[in-house]
Short mmCIF file of C-alpha atoms in Angstrom, two decimals:
data_model
loop_
_atom_site.label_atom_id
_atom_site.label_comp_id
_atom_site.label_asym_id
_atom_site.label_seq_id
_atom_site.Cartn_x
_atom_site.Cartn_y
_atom_site.Cartn_z
CA UNK A 1 167.40 165.04 109.30
CA UNK A 2 168.11 166.55 105.75
CA UNK A 3 170.59 164.71 103.33
CA UNK A 4 172.21 167.30 100.85
CA UNK A 5 171.83 166.03 97.35
CA UNK A 6 173.82 167.70 94.00
CA UNK A 7 172.20 166.04 91.53
CA UNK A 8 174.25 166.75 87.74
CA UNK A 9 174.10 165.85 84.28
CA UNK A 10 176.42 166.87 81.42
CA UNK A 11 174.07 168.35 78.76
CA UNK A 12 175.15 165.57 76.01
CA UNK A 13 175.20 162.27 78.29
CA UNK A 14 174.20 159.38 76.83
CA UNK A 15 174.85 156.96 79.27
CA UNK A 16 171.80 156.04 81.34
CA UNK A 17 171.51 154.81 84.66
CA UNK A 18 167.48 153.76 84.24
CA UNK A 19 168.16 149.96 83.67
CA UNK A 20 164.50 148.64 82.87
CA UNK A 21 166.34 145.68 81.16
CA UNK A 22 163.79 142.62 83.25
CA UNK A 23 161.26 144.57 83.87
CA UNK A 24 157.70 143.31 83.00
CA UNK A 25 157.06 144.98 79.65
CA UNK A 26 153.63 146.76 81.02
CA UNK A 27 156.06 148.51 83.70
CA UNK A 28 158.85 149.43 80.85
CA UNK A 29 156.00 151.36 78.61
CA UNK A 30 155.03 153.37 82.12
CA UNK A 31 158.05 154.28 83.07
CA UNK A 32 159.64 155.23 79.63
CA UNK A 33 155.85 157.02 78.66
CA UNK A 34 156.62 158.83 81.56
CA UNK A 35 160.43 159.28 81.40
CA UNK A 36 160.66 160.11 77.63
CA UNK A 37 163.17 157.36 76.98
CA UNK A 38 164.84 157.17 73.49
CA UNK A 39 167.32 154.50 71.99
CA UNK A 40 169.93 157.23 72.52
CA UNK A 41 168.80 159.53 75.31
CA UNK A 42 170.40 162.93 76.40
CA UNK A 43 169.52 162.55 79.73
CA UNK A 44 169.80 166.54 80.42
CA UNK A 45 166.46 166.91 78.54
CA UNK A 46 164.99 164.49 81.52
CA UNK A 47 166.37 166.64 84.37
CA UNK A 48 162.84 169.27 84.10
CA UNK A 49 161.44 165.50 84.96
CA UNK A 50 163.13 164.30 87.59
CA UNK A 51 163.21 167.68 89.36
CA UNK A 52 159.75 168.29 89.29
CA UNK A 53 158.93 164.29 90.96
CA UNK A 54 161.39 165.37 93.52
CA UNK A 55 159.59 169.13 94.53
CA UNK A 56 156.25 167.14 94.05
CA UNK A 57 157.12 164.58 97.05
CA UNK A 58 158.52 167.28 98.97
CA UNK A 59 161.93 166.02 98.76
CA UNK A 60 165.32 168.78 98.37
CA UNK A 61 168.00 168.54 96.05
CA UNK A 62 170.10 170.93 93.69
CA UNK A 63 169.98 169.91 90.11
CA UNK A 64 172.80 171.43 87.60
CA UNK A 65 173.35 170.06 84.19
CA UNK A 66 176.54 170.76 82.85
CA UNK A 67 177.14 172.38 78.74
CA UNK A 68 179.04 170.44 76.79
CA UNK A 69 180.20 167.62 79.27
CA UNK A 70 178.78 163.84 78.21
CA UNK A 71 179.92 160.77 80.47
CA UNK A 72 182.48 162.27 82.92
CA UNK A 73 183.50 164.54 85.94
CA UNK A 74 185.11 167.88 84.78
CA UNK A 75 187.36 169.57 87.32
CA UNK A 76 184.65 172.65 87.44
CA UNK A 77 182.09 169.50 88.83
CA UNK A 78 184.60 168.42 91.12
CA UNK A 79 184.83 172.10 92.17
CA UNK A 80 181.02 172.88 92.47
CA UNK A 81 180.24 169.18 93.98
CA UNK A 82 183.25 170.12 96.65
CA UNK A 83 181.92 173.47 97.19
CA UNK A 84 177.64 172.22 97.37
CA UNK A 85 178.83 169.98 100.25
CA UNK A 86 181.14 172.48 101.86
CA UNK A 87 178.39 174.74 102.44
CA UNK A 88 175.80 171.97 103.22
CA UNK A 89 177.52 170.13 106.07
CA UNK A 90 175.10 167.76 108.06
CA UNK A 91 175.17 167.83 111.99
CA UNK A 92 175.64 165.38 114.27
CA UNK A 93 172.31 163.53 115.74
CA UNK A 94 171.02 164.33 119.13
CA UNK A 95 172.43 162.56 121.55
CA UNK A 96 170.52 160.25 123.72
CA UNK A 97 168.21 160.81 126.25
CA UNK A 98 169.19 159.53 129.58
CA UNK A 99 167.59 158.45 133.00
CA UNK A 100 164.64 157.60 131.24
CA UNK A 101 161.51 156.73 134.09
CA UNK A 102 158.15 155.57 134.06
CA UNK A 103 155.84 155.90 136.85
CA UNK A 104 152.26 154.43 136.17
CA UNK A 105 149.51 156.36 137.15
CA UNK A 106 146.54 154.63 136.34
CA UNK A 107 146.17 151.09 134.61
CA UNK A 108 145.92 153.22 131.43
CA UNK A 109 148.18 155.85 131.84
CA UNK A 110 152.05 156.22 132.42
CA UNK A 111 154.28 159.53 132.97
CA UNK A 112 157.40 159.23 131.09
CA UNK A 113 160.75 161.72 132.52
CA UNK A 114 164.03 161.83 131.11
CA UNK A 115 166.92 163.91 131.01
CA UNK A 116 167.56 166.29 127.43
CA UNK A 117 171.48 166.04 126.56
CA UNK A 118 171.26 168.40 123.16
CA UNK A 119 170.06 171.28 122.37
CA UNK A 120 169.90 170.51 118.08
CA UNK A 121 166.40 168.44 118.72
CA UNK A 122 162.89 169.90 118.89
CA UNK A 123 161.15 166.79 120.75
CA UNK A 124 160.61 162.84 120.93
CA UNK A 125 158.42 160.19 119.26
CA UNK A 126 157.73 158.06 122.39
CA UNK A 127 156.28 154.28 120.76
CA UNK A 128 154.50 152.03 122.46
CA UNK A 129 154.31 148.25 122.07
CA UNK A 130 151.66 145.84 122.90
CA UNK A 131 153.79 142.64 124.19
CA UNK A 132 156.51 141.27 125.39
CA UNK A 133 160.28 142.75 123.83
#
């Protein structure tokens, strides 16, 4: 299921949510090299890097930088967030199938049948596990 993501920051926001305290120094150095950490970070400068990271793994999100905004939310930001989520409403998950039946057709094959109770899915994943339940 795709979850809509609206990721935003003010272009003068310096309140860094990246907490690297307590991490081994080697990890801190690698993270800071990747994200260009500084004592007084301007988070918007890292936004293209964050967006690139999302895109590189196929994640979808809308990234927005608000000019003249520090660490806070303006009325315009609230409106944009509300509009985004009104346009990207989550759909309900599909109804579970019912009337599941299994018939062994040989020592190595089982035929499964069920009633499909939904119209908003494209298939089912069937998993098998050895041993007792």
